[in-house]
PDB file of C-alpha atoms in Angstrom:
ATOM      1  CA  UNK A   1     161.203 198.499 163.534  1.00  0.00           C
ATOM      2  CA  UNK A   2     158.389 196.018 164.653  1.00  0.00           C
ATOM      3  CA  UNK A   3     160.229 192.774 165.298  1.00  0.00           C
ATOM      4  CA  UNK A   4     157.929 189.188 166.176  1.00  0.00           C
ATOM      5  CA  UNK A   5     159.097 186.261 167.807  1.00  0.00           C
ATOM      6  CA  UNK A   6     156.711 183.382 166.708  1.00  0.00           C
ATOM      7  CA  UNK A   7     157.462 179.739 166.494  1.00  0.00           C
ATOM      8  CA  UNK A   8     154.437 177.194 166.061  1.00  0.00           C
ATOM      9  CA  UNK A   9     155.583 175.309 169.121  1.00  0.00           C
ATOM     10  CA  UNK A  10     155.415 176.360 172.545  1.00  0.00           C
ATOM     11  CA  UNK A  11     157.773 176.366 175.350  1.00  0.00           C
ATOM     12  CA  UNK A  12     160.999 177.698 172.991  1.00  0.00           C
ATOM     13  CA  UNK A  13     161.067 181.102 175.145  1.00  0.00           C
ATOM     14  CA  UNK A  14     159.325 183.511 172.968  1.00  0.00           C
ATOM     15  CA  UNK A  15     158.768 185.572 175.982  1.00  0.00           C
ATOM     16  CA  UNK A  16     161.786 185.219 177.269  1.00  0.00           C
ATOM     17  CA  UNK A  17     163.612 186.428 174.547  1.00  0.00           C
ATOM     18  CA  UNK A  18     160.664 189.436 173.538  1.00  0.00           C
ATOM     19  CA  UNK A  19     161.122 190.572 176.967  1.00  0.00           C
ATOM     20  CA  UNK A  20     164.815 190.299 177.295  1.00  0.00           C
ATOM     21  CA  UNK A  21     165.449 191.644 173.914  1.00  0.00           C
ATOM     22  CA  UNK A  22     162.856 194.595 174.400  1.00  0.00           C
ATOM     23  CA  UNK A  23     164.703 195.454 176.959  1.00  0.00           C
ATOM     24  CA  UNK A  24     167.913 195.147 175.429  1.00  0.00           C
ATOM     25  CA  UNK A  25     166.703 197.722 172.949  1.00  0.00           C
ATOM     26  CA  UNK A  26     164.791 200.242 175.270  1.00  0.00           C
ATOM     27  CA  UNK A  27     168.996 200.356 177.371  1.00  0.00           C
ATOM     28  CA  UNK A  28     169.875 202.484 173.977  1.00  0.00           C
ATOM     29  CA  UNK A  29     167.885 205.073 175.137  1.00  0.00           C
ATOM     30  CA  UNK A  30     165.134 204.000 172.557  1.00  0.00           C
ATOM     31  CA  UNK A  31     161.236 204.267 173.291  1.00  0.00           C
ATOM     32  CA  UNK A  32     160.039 200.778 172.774  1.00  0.00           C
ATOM     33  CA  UNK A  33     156.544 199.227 173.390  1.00  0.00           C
ATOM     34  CA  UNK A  34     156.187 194.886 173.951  1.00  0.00           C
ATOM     35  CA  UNK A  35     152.469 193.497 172.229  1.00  0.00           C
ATOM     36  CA  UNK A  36     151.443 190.708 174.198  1.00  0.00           C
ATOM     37  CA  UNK A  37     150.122 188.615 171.556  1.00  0.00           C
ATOM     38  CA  UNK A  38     150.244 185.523 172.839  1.00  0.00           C
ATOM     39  CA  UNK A  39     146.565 184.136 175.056  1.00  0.00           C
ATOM     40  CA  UNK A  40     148.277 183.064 177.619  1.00  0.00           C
ATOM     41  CA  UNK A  41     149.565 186.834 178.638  1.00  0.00           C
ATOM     42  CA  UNK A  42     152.978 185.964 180.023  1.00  0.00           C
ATOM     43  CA  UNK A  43     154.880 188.931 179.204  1.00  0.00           C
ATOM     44  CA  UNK A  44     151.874 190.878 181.219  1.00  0.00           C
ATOM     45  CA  UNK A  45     152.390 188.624 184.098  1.00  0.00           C
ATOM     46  CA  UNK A  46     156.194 189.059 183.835  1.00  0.00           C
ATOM     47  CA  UNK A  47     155.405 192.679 183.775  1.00  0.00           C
ATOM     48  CA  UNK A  48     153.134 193.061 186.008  1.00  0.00           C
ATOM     49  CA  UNK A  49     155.537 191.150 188.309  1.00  0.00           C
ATOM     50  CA  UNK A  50     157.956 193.894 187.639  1.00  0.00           C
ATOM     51  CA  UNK A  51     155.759 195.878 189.284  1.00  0.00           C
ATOM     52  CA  UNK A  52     154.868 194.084 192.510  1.00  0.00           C
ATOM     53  CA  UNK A  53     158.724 193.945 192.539  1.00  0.00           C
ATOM     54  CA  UNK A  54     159.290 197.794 192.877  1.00  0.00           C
ATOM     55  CA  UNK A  55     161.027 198.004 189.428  1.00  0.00           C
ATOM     56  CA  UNK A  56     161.155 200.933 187.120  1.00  0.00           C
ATOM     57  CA  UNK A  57     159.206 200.395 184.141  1.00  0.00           C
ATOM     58  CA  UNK A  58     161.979 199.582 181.065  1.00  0.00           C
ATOM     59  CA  UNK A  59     159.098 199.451 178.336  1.00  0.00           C
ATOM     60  CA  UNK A  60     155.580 199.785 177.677  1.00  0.00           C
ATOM     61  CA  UNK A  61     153.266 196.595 177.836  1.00  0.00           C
ATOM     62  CA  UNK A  62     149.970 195.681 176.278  1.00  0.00           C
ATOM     63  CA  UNK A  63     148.150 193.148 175.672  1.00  0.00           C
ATOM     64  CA  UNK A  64     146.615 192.161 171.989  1.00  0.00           C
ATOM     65  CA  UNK A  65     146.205 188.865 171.069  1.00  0.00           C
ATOM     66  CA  UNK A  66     143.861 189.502 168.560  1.00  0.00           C
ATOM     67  CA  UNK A  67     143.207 188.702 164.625  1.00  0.00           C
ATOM     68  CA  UNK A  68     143.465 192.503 163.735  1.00  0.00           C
ATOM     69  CA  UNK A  69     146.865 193.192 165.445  1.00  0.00           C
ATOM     70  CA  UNK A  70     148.223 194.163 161.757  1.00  0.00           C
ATOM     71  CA  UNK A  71     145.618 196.450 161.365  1.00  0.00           C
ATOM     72  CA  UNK A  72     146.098 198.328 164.753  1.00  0.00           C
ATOM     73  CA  UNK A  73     149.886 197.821 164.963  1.00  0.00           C
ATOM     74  CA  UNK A  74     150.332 200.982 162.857  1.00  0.00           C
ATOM     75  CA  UNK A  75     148.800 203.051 165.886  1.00  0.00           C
ATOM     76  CA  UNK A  76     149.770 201.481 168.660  1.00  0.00           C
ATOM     77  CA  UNK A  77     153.434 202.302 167.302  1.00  0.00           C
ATOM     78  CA  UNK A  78     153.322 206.192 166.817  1.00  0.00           C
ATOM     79  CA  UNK A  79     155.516 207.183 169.648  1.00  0.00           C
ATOM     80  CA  UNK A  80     158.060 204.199 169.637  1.00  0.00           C
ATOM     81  CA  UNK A  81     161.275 203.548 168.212  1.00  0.00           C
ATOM     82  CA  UNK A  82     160.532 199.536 168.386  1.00  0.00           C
ATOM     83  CA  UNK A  83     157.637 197.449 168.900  1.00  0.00           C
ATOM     84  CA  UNK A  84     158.223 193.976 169.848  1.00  0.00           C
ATOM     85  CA  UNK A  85     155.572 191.024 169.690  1.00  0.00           C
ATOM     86  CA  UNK A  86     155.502 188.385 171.500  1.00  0.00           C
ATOM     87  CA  UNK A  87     153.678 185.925 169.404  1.00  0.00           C
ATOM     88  CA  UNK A  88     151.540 182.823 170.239  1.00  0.00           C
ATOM     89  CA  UNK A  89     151.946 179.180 169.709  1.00  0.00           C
ATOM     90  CA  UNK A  90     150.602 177.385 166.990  1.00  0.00           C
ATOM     91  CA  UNK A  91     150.172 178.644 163.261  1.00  0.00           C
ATOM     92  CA  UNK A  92     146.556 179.863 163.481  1.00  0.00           C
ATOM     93  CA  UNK A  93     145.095 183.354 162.002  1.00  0.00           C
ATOM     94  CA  UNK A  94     146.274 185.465 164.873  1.00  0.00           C
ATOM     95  CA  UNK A  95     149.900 184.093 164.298  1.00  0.00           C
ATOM     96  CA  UNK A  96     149.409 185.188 160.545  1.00  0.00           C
ATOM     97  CA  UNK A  97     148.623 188.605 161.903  1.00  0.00           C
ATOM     98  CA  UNK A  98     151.590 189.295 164.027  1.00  0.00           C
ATOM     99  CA  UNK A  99     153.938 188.390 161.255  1.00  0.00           C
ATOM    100  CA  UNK A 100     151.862 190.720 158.789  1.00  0.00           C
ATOM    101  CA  UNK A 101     152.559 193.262 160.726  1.00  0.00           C
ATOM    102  CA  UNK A 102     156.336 192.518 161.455  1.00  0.00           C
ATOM    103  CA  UNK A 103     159.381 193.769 159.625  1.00  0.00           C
ATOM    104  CA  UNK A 104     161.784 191.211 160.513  1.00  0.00           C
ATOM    105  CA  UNK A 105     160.198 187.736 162.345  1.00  0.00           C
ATOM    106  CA  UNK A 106     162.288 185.626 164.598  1.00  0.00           C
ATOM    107  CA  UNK A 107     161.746 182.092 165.056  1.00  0.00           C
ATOM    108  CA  UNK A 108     163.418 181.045 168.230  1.00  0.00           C
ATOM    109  CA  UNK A 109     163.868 177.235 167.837  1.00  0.00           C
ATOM    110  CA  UNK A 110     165.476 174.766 170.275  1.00  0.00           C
ATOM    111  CA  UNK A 111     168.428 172.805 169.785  1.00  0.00           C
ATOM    112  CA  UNK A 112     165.849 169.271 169.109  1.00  0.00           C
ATOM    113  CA  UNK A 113     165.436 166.941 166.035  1.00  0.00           C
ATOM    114  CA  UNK A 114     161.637 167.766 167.054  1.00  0.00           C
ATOM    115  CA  UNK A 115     162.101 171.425 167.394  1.00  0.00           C
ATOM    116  CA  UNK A 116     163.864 171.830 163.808  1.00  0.00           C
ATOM    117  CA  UNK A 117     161.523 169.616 162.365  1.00  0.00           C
ATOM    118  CA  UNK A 118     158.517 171.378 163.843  1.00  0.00           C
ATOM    119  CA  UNK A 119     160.144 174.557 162.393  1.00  0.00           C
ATOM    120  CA  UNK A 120     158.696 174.220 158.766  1.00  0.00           C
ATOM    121  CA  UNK A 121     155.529 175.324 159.717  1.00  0.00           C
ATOM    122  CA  UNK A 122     156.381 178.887 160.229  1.00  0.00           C
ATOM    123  CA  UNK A 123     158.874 178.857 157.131  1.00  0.00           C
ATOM    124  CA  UNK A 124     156.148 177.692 155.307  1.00  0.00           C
ATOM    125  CA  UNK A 125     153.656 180.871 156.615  1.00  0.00           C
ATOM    126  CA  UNK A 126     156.728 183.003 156.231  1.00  0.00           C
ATOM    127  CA  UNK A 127     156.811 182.231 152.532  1.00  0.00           C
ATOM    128  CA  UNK A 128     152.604 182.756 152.610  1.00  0.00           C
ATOM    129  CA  UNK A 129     153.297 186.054 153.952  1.00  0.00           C
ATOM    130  CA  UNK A 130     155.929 187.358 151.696  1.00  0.00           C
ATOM    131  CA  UNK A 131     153.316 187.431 149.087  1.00  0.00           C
ATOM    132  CA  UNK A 132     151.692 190.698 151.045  1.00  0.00           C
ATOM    133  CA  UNK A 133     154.613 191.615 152.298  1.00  0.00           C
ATOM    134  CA  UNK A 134     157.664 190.851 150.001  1.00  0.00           C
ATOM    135  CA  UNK A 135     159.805 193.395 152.239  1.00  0.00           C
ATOM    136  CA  UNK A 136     159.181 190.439 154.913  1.00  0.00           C
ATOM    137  CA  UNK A 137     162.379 189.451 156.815  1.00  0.00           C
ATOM    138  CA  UNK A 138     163.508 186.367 158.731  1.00  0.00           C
ATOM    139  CA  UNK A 139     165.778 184.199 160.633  1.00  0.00           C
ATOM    140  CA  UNK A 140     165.543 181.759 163.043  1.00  0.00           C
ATOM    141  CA  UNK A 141     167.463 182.058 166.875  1.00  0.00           C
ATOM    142  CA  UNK A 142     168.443 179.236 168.200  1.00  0.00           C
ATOM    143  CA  UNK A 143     167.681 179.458 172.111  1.00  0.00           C
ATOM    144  CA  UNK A 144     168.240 177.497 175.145  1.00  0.00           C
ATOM    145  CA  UNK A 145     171.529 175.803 173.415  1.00  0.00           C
ATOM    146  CA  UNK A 146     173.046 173.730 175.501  1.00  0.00           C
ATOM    147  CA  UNK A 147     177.057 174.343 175.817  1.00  0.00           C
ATOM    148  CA  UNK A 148     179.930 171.940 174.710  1.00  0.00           C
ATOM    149  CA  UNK A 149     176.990 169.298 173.315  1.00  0.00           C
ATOM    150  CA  UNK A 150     176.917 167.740 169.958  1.00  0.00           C
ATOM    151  CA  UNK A 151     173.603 168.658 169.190  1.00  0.00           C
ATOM    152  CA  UNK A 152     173.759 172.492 170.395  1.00  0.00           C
ATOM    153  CA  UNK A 153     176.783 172.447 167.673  1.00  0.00           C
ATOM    154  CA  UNK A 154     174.786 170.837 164.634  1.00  0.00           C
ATOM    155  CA  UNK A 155     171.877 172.605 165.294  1.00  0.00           C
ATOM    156  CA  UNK A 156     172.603 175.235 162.414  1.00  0.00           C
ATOM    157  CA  UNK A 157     173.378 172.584 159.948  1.00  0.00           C
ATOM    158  CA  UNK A 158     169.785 171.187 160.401  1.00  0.00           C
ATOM    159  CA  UNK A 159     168.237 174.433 160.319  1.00  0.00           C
ATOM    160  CA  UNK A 160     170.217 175.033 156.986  1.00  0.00           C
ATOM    161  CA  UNK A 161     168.250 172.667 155.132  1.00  0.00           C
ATOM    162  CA  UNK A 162     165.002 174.826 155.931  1.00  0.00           C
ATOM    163  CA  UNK A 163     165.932 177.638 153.525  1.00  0.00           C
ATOM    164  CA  UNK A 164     166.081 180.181 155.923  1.00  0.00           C
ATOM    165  CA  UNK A 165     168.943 182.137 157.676  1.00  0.00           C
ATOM    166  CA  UNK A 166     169.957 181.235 161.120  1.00  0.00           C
ATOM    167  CA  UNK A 167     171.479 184.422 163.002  1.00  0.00           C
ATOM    168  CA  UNK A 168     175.179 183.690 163.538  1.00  0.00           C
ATOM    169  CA  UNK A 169     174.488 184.180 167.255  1.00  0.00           C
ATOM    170  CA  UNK A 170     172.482 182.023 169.815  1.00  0.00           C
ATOM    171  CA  UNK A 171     171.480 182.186 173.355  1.00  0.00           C
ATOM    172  CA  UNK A 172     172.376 179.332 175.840  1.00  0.00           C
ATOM    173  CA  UNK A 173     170.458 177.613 178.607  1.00  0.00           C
ATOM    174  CA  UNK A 174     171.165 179.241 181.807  1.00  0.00           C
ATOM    175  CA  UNK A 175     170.127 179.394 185.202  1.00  0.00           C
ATOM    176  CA  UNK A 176     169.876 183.266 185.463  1.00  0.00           C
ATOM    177  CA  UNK A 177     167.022 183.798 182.877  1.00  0.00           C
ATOM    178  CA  UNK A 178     164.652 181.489 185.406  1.00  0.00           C
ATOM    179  CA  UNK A 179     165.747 183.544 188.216  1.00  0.00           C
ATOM    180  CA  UNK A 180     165.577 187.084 186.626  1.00  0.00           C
ATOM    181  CA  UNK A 181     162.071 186.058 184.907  1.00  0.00           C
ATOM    182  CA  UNK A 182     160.986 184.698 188.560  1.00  0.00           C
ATOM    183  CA  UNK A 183     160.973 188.063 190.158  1.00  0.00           C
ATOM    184  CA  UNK A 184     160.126 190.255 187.179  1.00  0.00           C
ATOM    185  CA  UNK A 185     164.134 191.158 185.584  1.00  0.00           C
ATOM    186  CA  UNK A 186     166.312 190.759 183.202  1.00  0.00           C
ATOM    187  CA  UNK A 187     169.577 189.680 183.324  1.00  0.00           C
ATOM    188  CA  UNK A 188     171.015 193.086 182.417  1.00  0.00           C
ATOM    189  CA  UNK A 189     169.715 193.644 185.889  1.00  0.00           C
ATOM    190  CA  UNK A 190     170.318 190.483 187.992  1.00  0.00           C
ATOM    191  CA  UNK A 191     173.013 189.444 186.292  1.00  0.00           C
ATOM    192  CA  UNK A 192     174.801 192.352 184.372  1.00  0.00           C
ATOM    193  CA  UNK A 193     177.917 190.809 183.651  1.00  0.00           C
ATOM    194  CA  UNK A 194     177.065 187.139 182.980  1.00  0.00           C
ATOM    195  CA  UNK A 195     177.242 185.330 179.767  1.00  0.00           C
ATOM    196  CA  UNK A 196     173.211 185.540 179.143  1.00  0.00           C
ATOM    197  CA  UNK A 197     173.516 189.132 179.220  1.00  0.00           C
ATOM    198  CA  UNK A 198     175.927 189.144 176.676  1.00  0.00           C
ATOM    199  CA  UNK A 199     173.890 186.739 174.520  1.00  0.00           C
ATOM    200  CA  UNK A 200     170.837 189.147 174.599  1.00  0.00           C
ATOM    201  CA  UNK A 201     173.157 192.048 173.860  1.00  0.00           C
ATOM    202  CA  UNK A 202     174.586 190.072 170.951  1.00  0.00           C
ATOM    203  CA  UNK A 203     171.169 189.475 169.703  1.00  0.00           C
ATOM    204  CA  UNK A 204     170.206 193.026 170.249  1.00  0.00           C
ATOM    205  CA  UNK A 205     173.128 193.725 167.997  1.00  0.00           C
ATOM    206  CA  UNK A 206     172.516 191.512 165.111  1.00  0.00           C
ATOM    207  CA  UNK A 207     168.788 192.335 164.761  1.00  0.00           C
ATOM    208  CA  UNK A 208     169.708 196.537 164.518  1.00  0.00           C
ATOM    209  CA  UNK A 209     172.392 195.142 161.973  1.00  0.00           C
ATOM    210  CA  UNK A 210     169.701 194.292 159.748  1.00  0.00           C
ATOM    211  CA  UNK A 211     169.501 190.445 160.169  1.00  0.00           C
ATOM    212  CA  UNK A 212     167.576 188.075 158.325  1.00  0.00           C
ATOM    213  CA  UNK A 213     166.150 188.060 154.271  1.00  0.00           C
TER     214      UNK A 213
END
């Protein structure tokens, strides 16, 4: 499976979530490799982190953020079970090639009025690239959900609108993704039995149960 997180608007933790989730996936025993697609290389940096930290590598790492990654996709993946892509902001060509070459894209939106709204972009290149790819899936993830608040609640009824699925799961705000991220881990590591490693693994779940349209 080659899964892409891309949203047109920075700062919604696409990395966050590519790493976390790549992870997730690599704990089945599964041999996955993380494309770097985004310019500003911070899945490298959190990897190479990692590294300066002492930790055993979870994944494999590289960097592409480049207008052919559909076209070389289908090499880089012989030898993995999943390839994960962490996309860039903005919808530009190289954004266009990352979900060409994705099976199922996630769109990790924030629980905003600005975020939703911003969100039609990338439905609207999701529907450009089901014409190549009809087999295209998608859903959007709402991230960084803030607990016991109106808007983290209505959230899904103002993605609803957008014509796309919403997974039935989310992941919260929470301290312990900054601090894991900080020194190159995951939660599953730092923080193995708190609530944000049970969102990931809930993620994990719904995205090998064959989420999305």
């Amino acid at each position: 499976m080659i899964l892409g997180f891309l949203n047109q608007k920075g700062g919604v933790g696409k990395t966050t979530l590519a790493t976390h989730v790549a992870g997730e996936l690599a704990r089945t025993g599964a041999r996955v490799l993380l494309i770097d697609a985004d310019p500003q290389a911070s899945a490298l940096d959190w990897s190479e982190r990692r590294v300066g930290e002492g930790r055993p590598r979870l994944f494999d790492v590289v960097g592409l953020a480049k207008e052919t990654l559909h076209d070389q996709v289908p090499s880089l993946s012989r030898g993995y079970d999943h390839v994960v892509i962490d996309g860039p902001p903005r919808v530009t060509a190289l954004a266009r090639s990352a979900m060409l070459a994705s099976d199922l894209v996630l769109i990790p939106v924030q629980p905003s009025p600005y975020d939703v709204w911003a969100s039609q972009q990338v439905v609207t290149l999701v529907t450009e690239a089901r014409v190549f790819r009809p087999e295209l899936r998608a859903a959007f993830l709402v991230n960084r959900r803030i607990v016991n608040t109106v808007i983290g609640r209505d959230v899904g009824d103002a993605l609803a609108g957008l014509g796309m699925p919403a997974l039935p799961v989310s992941v919260s705000q929470r301290v312990a993704f900054a601090e894991s991220v900080a020194i190159g881990r995951l939660v599953r590591e730092s923080h193995p039995d708190s609530a944000a490693a049970k969102e990931i693994e809930a993620v994990a779940s719904e995205i090998m149960n064959g989420c999305g349209r």
